[in-house]
Structure formats: structure tokens, C-alpha cells
Amino acid sequence: MTWELFELLLVASIKTVALSGLSIVLGFFLAAGVCAGMLSQNVAARRAGRLFVSFFRGTPLLVQLLLIYHLLPRVGIDVPSEVAAVIGMSLCTAAYQAEILRGGFGSVPKGLLEAADMCGIGAFDTFRRIRLPIAVRLTLPALTSELIMILKASSLVSVVGVIELTRMAQDLAASTFLPLPLYAAAGLIYLVINAVIASIGAIVERRVARGHA
Amino acid sequence: MTSSPAIRVRGVVKRYGATEVLTGIDLDAPRGEVTCLLGPSGSGKSTLLRCIAFLEETSDGLIEIDGEPLGYGPGSNGGRVRLPPASIRAVRSNIGMCFQQFNLWPHMTALGNVSEALVTVRKFSRGEAEARAMAELEKVGLAKRATHYPSELSGGQQQRVAIARALALEPKIMLFDEPTSSLDPELTGEVLNVMRRLAETGMTMVVVTHEIGFAASVGSKIVFLDHGKILVEGSPTQVFGKPRHARIDQFLDTYLDRGAAGLL
């Protein structure tokens, strides 16, 4: 196990972080929409939201990635591996994040909304100023976990041809006959990245905890 | 119009499924006075207050605030009609409310809680709103706690912030739903004092409470509910003085340890 090999792993881990990060952010916005659909008065929107969640939460990410990678070219859309990977991970994490947010909105105490109502604050301002900030605070630990889950799940995107951290370790192990040190190094890198994410999550949680009953 | 009571409740019925929680309530809350709603738990007193605030839909009957119908107005052929949301908002802007659980927004400071509606509803600038909010906090003795979050305040302080938040919007009527019921006994005093001072300014108040002593000394009208009906109403002397209704005797017995005996 040389420094050169480790450096190759580090470079590949940048792709892991970039793809996961992009997917989490895109997934969050998608999740907000799906969640709004699930909480909506509109029956069609509620059904669509639930269907989305049950499909992307009910099938393995691996299958979703393979479907996207093979389906898109069939309908004439040629996508690079990285794009297919981000689409797959975004859709999958959106389903989980939508459920997390739905739980968060459900946990905002009804009395806080009644207080807003009695102060004459309208539905939109109540959502913007009171429901959303409280829901995000309530779900921060779960959202941090989801970020970590997606980072680990990104090891699956090698099936669509993306050379990320796990795939790089596999390739190097095959060519150098040093599987143990390479997988150990890859594991260590995952651990360090996730430790950083977890501590950032903890810091943010502590900061918002100040404003919490 | 000035002759009408601040709140007029007529024939209000509230049902949850088959259970009738309020069975036809008629009640007037006189202007500038403190009306106290008493009764055992489950008697419907909080439900009645929440109906007056239109936080609960009534199943039947009419409620007028300052002569204006709230939620439902009289319809043709003796029925009632649902009023448009704009009318509900307008009439309700006369009412301020304090809750048993305070219901302060946990992500905003005391100052933020009091100034929020001034900015979003009354369209004050942030600076004007905070100046006004600060003045209200001063009145409840909490100017020094303005930058504290609810989690950094005692229950009594939180309830006083909640009172300031309601008063900042200059309501004509204040409703209190068991404002001291979730407080430690040594913290109830500070909240009751703020309420007592508010009453002295001539604010119309309706208070659901278990504080018999407060009701007897500050209330000008006592309304005793039992099983969704008004059992007795009148001045504190009429309701608590002897001879009194057997049900009230029984109710007071459970409160003797709270010092109510000495007052009566």
C-alpha cells in the first residue's frame, strides 16, 4: 500500500462526495415538492406523492440505477454515467427525505399554529415563518442520517460505470493484489467523511437547539 | 352598538360525534369586566372559550364579538350561515388569546415572538415592531429578557411573553385558557399579577381558570359550567356566598387546600 494508491482513493472520494452532495441537495427540493403533495388537500397530488415515495422507497437503489441507466437510452436520452447516478440517487433520497419532512410537519405542535392564527398571521406566512423553520429543526438529526446513508449508498453507482471510491478500491485491489489494505483504506476514508458530516450536523443542531423548548 | 356586550353567546352547541360537549350556552361577557369560567374538567369551559375564539367550530348557535357575528351569522328561516374568511379574520382581530401551554414559537426570541405579527400582519417595519414589542415586554416586566428564547425562560415568564404578544396587537378582548394551569405554584403569582393589572386598565377579559381566589377577587362575573351547561352565573358573592349551589360546594371542597376557603 503506497501513498500513490492512497492518493488515487482520495481523488475518487471527491467524486463520491460531489455526487452524494449534489443528490442530497437536488433530492431535498424534490422532497419538499413531494411532501407538499402528500400534505395537500388535492387528492391527485396526495396520491402522486405517496406513489412516488412507495416506488422509490420500496425498490433497491441498485435496481433504480440500473433501470435509469438502461431506460433513458431506450427513449433516446443518452446520459453520462455520472448524470444517471445523480438522477438515481436524487430520486431515491427524495423519497426518504419527503417522509422525514412529512413527519417534521406533523410534529409541529398544533398550539403554535393556533397562536399564529390568533395573531392573524395568514397561512403562507405561518408556513414560511413558523411551520417550515420548526419542521426543519425537528428533522435535522434525521436529515443528517439521510446524508450519511446516501454517501454510503453512493458505492452502488459503480454499476452504471462511475468510478467512485469503492469502485476505485476494487479496481486497485484487482491490479495490485492488495485487497485488504485498499478496502481498509477506503473504509477509513468513508468513516472520516461521515464523521465530518456528523459533527457538522451536531454543530448545526446545537446552534438551533438554543431556540428550542 | 355600545350597549351590546363585548361577547354575546347565544344557543351555542358543540358536538364531537354523538357527544354534546356544550349543550346550548347563552352568555354575555360585559365590556371592561373580567368574566371567569369555572367548572370541573370536562365541563366544557375550555371548549366554550375556544369556540369564542373560533378555534373550534360550533355545531350550532351564534357568537358576537362587539356586536359583530363571528364565524356564523343569522341566516334566513332561522338558520345560520357561514361567514367569509375575511369577515372571520376581521372580527377575530379584536381578540387576543393566551393558552395553557403558552405556545410561544420556540425558534424566536421573546422580542421576536411579540414583534412577529406586527411585521407580518400589521406591516410595521422591523424597527417599529421591535420598539412596540419592547414596550409590551416592559409592561409585563420582561424587557431584560427580550433576547431570550422561550427555552431559556421560566413558565411564568413564557406566559407573560405570551400575554405581551397578544397585547401588542391591541385587542379589545383578551381570552385566557387556563393561563396558570401548567405553572408551578410559585410561578402562578407573577402571571396572575399581570392579569390583575390588565383588568385594572379596563380590559375586557374572559378567563378559564382553576384559581378560585383570582376569580373571586378579580372576576366581576363568575360562570360555573358543569356537563356542558351553565349551572350558576353571577357576581362572586352570588356564586360563592351562602347559601350556595350544592354542586359548587362540592367543587369548592376540592380547592380548599388552595387557600380558597379563607377568601370565601
CSV table of N, CA, C and O in Angstrom, one decimal, chain A residues 109-122 125 128-131 133-134 137 209-213, chain B residues 50 53 55 89 92 95-97 99 103-108 116-117 120-121 123 126 147 149 151-152 165 169:
chain,number,residue,atom,x,y,z
A,109,PRO,N,-46.2,21.4,17.0
A,109,PRO,CA,-47.3,21.4,17.9
A,109,PRO,C,-48.5,22.3,17.4
A,109,PRO,O,-48.2,23.4,16.9
A,110,LYS,N,-49.7,21.7,17.5
A,110,LYS,CA,-50.8,22.4,16.9
A,110,LYS,C,-51.0,23.8,17.6
A,110,LYS,O,-51.5,24.7,16.9
A,111,GLY,N,-50.7,23.8,18.9
A,111,GLY,CA,-50.9,25.1,19.6
A,111,GLY,C,-50.1,26.2,19.0
A,111,GLY,O,-50.5,27.4,19.1
A,112,LEU,N,-48.9,25.9,18.5
A,112,LEU,CA,-48.1,27.0,17.9
A,112,LEU,C,-48.8,27.6,16.7
A,112,LEU,O,-48.7,28.8,16.4
A,113,LEU,N,-49.5,26.8,15.9
A,113,LEU,CA,-50.2,27.2,14.8
A,113,LEU,C,-51.5,28.0,15.2
A,113,LEU,O,-51.9,29.0,14.5
A,114,GLU,N,-52.1,27.5,16.3
A,114,GLU,CA,-53.3,28.3,16.8
A,114,GLU,C,-52.9,29.7,17.3
A,114,GLU,O,-53.6,30.6,17.1
A,115,ALA,N,-51.7,29.7,17.9
A,115,ALA,CA,-51.2,31.0,18.3
A,115,ALA,C,-51.0,32.0,17.1
A,115,ALA,O,-51.4,33.1,17.2
A,116,ALA,N,-50.5,31.4,16.1
A,116,ALA,CA,-50.3,32.2,14.8
A,116,ALA,C,-51.6,32.7,14.3
A,116,ALA,O,-51.8,33.8,13.9
A,117,ASP,N,-52.6,31.7,14.3
A,117,ASP,CA,-53.9,32.0,13.8
A,117,ASP,C,-54.5,33.2,14.6
A,117,ASP,O,-55.1,34.1,14.1
A,118,MET,N,-54.4,33.1,16.0
A,118,MET,CA,-55.0,34.1,16.8
A,118,MET,C,-54.3,35.5,16.7
A,118,MET,O,-54.8,36.5,17.0
A,119,CYS,N,-53.0,35.4,16.2
A,119,CYS,CA,-52.3,36.7,15.9
A,119,CYS,C,-52.7,37.2,14.5
A,119,CYS,O,-52.1,38.2,14.1
A,120,GLY,N,-53.5,36.5,13.8
A,120,GLY,CA,-53.9,37.0,12.5
A,120,GLY,C,-52.9,36.7,11.4
A,120,GLY,O,-53.0,37.2,10.3
A,121,ILE,N,-51.9,35.8,11.7
A,121,ILE,CA,-50.9,35.5,10.7
A,121,ILE,C,-51.5,34.6,9.7
A,121,ILE,O,-52.1,33.5,10.0
A,122,GLY,N,-51.4,34.9,8.4
A,122,GLY,CA,-52.0,34.1,7.3
A,122,GLY,C,-51.3,32.8,7.1
A,122,GLY,O,-50.2,32.5,7.6
A,125,ASP,N,-47.6,33.0,5.5
A,125,ASP,CA,-46.6,33.5,6.5
A,125,ASP,C,-46.4,32.5,7.6
A,125,ASP,O,-45.3,32.3,8.1
A,128,ARG,N,-44.1,29.8,6.2
A,128,ARG,CA,-42.8,30.4,5.9
A,128,ARG,C,-42.0,30.7,7.2
A,128,ARG,O,-40.9,30.4,7.4
A,129,ARG,N,-42.7,31.3,8.1
A,129,ARG,CA,-42.1,31.8,9.3
A,129,ARG,C,-42.1,30.9,10.5
A,129,ARG,O,-41.3,31.0,11.4
A,130,ILE,N,-43.1,30.0,10.5
A,130,ILE,CA,-43.3,29.1,11.7
A,130,ILE,C,-43.2,27.6,11.4
A,130,ILE,O,-42.3,26.9,12.0
A,131,ARG,N,-44.0,27.1,10.5
A,131,ARG,CA,-44.0,25.7,10.3
A,131,ARG,C,-42.7,25.2,9.7
A,131,ARG,O,-42.1,24.2,10.2
A,133,PRO,N,-39.5,26.5,9.5
A,133,PRO,CA,-38.3,26.5,10.4
A,133,PRO,C,-38.4,25.5,11.5
A,133,PRO,O,-37.4,24.8,11.8
A,134,ILE,N,-39.5,25.3,12.1
A,134,ILE,CA,-39.6,24.3,13.2
A,134,ILE,C,-39.5,22.9,12.6
A,134,ILE,O,-38.8,22.1,13.2
A,137,ARG,N,-35.9,22.1,11.9
A,137,ARG,CA,-35.2,21.9,13.2
A,137,ARG,C,-35.5,20.5,13.8
A,137,ARG,O,-34.6,19.8,14.2
A,209,ALA,N,-30.7,24.4,18.7
A,209,ALA,CA,-31.3,23.9,19.9
A,209,ALA,C,-31.6,25.0,20.9
A,209,ALA,O,-32.5,25.0,21.7
A,210,ARG,N,-30.8,26.1,20.8
A,210,ARG,CA,-30.9,27.2,21.7
A,210,ARG,C,-32.4,27.7,21.6
A,210,ARG,O,-33.0,28.1,22.6
A,211,GLY,N,-32.8,27.8,20.4
A,211,GLY,CA,-34.2,28.2,20.2
A,211,GLY,C,-35.2,27.1,20.2
A,211,GLY,O,-36.0,27.0,19.4
A,212,HIS,N,-35.1,26.2,21.2
A,212,HIS,CA,-36.0,25.1,21.3
A,212,HIS,C,-36.5,24.8,22.7
A,212,HIS,O,-35.7,24.8,23.6
A,213,ALA,N,-37.8,24.5,22.8
A,213,ALA,CA,-38.4,24.3,24.1
A,213,ALA,C,-38.0,22.9,24.6
A,213,ALA,O,-37.7,22.0,23.8
B,50,ARG,N,-62.6,28.3,23.5
B,50,ARG,CA,-62.1,28.1,22.1
B,50,ARG,C,-63.1,28.4,21.0
B,50,ARG,O,-62.8,28.8,19.9
B,53,ALA,N,-63.2,32.0,20.5
B,53,ALA,CA,-62.0,32.4,19.7
B,53,ALA,C,-62.1,31.9,18.3
B,53,ALA,O,-61.3,32.2,17.4
B,55,LEU,N,-61.5,29.0,17.4
B,55,LEU,CA,-60.5,27.9,17.2
B,55,LEU,C,-61.2,26.6,17.1
B,55,LEU,O,-60.7,25.6,16.6
B,89,ARG,N,-61.5,36.8,10.0
B,89,ARG,CA,-60.2,37.5,10.3
B,89,ARG,C,-60.5,38.8,10.9
B,89,ARG,O,-59.9,39.2,11.9
B,92,ARG,N,-62.1,38.6,14.4
B,92,ARG,CA,-61.1,37.9,15.3
B,92,ARG,C,-60.0,38.8,15.7
B,92,ARG,O,-59.3,38.6,16.7
B,95,ILE,N,-59.7,40.1,19.2
B,95,ILE,CA,-59.5,39.1,20.3
B,95,ILE,C,-58.0,38.8,20.4
B,95,ILE,O,-57.3,38.4,19.4
B,96,GLY,N,-57.5,38.8,21.6
B,96,GLY,CA,-56.2,38.3,21.9
B,96,GLY,C,-56.3,37.0,22.8
B,96,GLY,O,-57.3,36.9,23.5
B,97,MET,N,-55.4,36.1,22.6
B,97,MET,CA,-55.6,34.9,23.4
B,97,MET,C,-54.3,34.3,24.0
B,97,MET,O,-53.2,34.4,23.4
B,99,PHE,N,-52.7,30.8,26.0
B,99,PHE,CA,-53.0,29.4,26.1
B,99,PHE,C,-52.4,28.8,27.4
B,99,PHE,O,-51.4,29.3,27.9
B,103,ASN,N,-47.6,28.4,24.1
B,103,ASN,CA,-47.5,28.4,22.6
B,103,ASN,C,-46.6,29.5,22.1
B,103,ASN,O,-46.9,30.0,21.0
B,104,LEU,N,-45.5,29.8,22.7
B,104,LEU,CA,-44.6,30.7,22.1
B,104,LEU,C,-43.8,29.9,21.0
B,104,LEU,O,-43.7,28.7,21.1
B,105,TRP,N,-43.4,30.6,20.0
B,105,TRP,CA,-42.7,30.0,18.9
B,105,TRP,C,-41.3,29.8,19.3
B,105,TRP,O,-40.5,30.7,19.6
B,106,PRO,N,-40.8,28.5,19.4
B,106,PRO,CA,-39.6,28.2,20.1
B,106,PRO,C,-38.3,28.7,19.3
B,106,PRO,O,-37.3,28.9,20.0
B,107,HIS,N,-38.4,29.0,18.0
B,107,HIS,CA,-37.3,29.4,17.3
B,107,HIS,C,-37.1,31.0,17.3
B,107,HIS,O,-36.3,31.5,16.5
B,108,MET,N,-38.0,31.7,18.0
B,108,MET,CA,-37.9,33.1,18.0
B,108,MET,C,-37.6,33.6,19.5
B,108,MET,O,-38.2,32.9,20.4
B,116,GLU,N,-43.5,39.5,15.8
B,116,GLU,CA,-43.7,38.8,14.6
B,116,GLU,C,-45.0,39.3,13.8
B,116,GLU,O,-44.9,39.6,12.7
B,117,ALA,N,-46.1,39.2,14.5
B,117,ALA,CA,-47.4,39.6,13.9
B,117,ALA,C,-47.4,41.1,13.5
B,117,ALA,O,-48.1,41.5,12.5
B,120,THR,N,-45.6,40.8,10.1
B,120,THR,CA,-46.2,40.1,9.0
B,120,THR,C,-47.7,40.5,8.8
B,120,THR,O,-48.2,40.4,7.7
B,121,VAL,N,-48.3,40.9,9.9
B,121,VAL,CA,-49.8,41.2,9.7
B,121,VAL,C,-50.0,42.7,9.7
B,121,VAL,O,-50.7,43.2,8.8
B,123,LYS,N,-47.8,45.0,9.2
B,123,LYS,CA,-46.9,45.6,8.2
B,123,LYS,C,-46.0,46.8,8.8
B,123,LYS,O,-45.7,47.7,8.2
B,126,ARG,N,-39.4,46.5,10.8
B,126,ARG,CA,-38.8,45.7,11.8
B,126,ARG,C,-38.5,46.6,13.1
B,126,ARG,O,-38.8,46.2,14.2
B,147,THR,N,-34.1,39.2,24.6
B,147,THR,CA,-33.3,38.4,23.7
B,147,THR,C,-33.3,36.9,24.0
B,147,THR,O,-32.6,36.2,23.4
B,149,TYR,N,-34.6,33.1,24.4
B,149,TYR,CA,-35.5,32.2,23.7
B,149,TYR,C,-36.5,31.6,24.7
B,149,TYR,O,-36.1,31.5,25.9
B,151,SER,N,-37.1,28.6,25.6
B,151,SER,CA,-36.5,27.6,26.4
B,151,SER,C,-35.6,28.1,27.5
B,151,SER,O,-35.2,27.4,28.4
B,152,GLU,N,-35.3,29.4,27.4
B,152,GLU,CA,-34.4,30.0,28.4
B,152,GLU,C,-35.2,30.8,29.5
B,152,GLU,O,-34.7,31.5,30.3
B,165,ARG,N,-47.4,39.3,23.7
B,165,ARG,CA,-47.6,39.1,22.3
B,165,ARG,C,-49.0,39.4,21.9
B,165,ARG,O,-49.2,40.0,20.8
B,169,LEU,N,-51.0,43.5,19.7
B,169,LEU,CA,-51.9,43.7,18.6
B,169,LEU,C,-53.1,44.5,19.0
B,169,LEU,O,-54.1,44.6,18.2
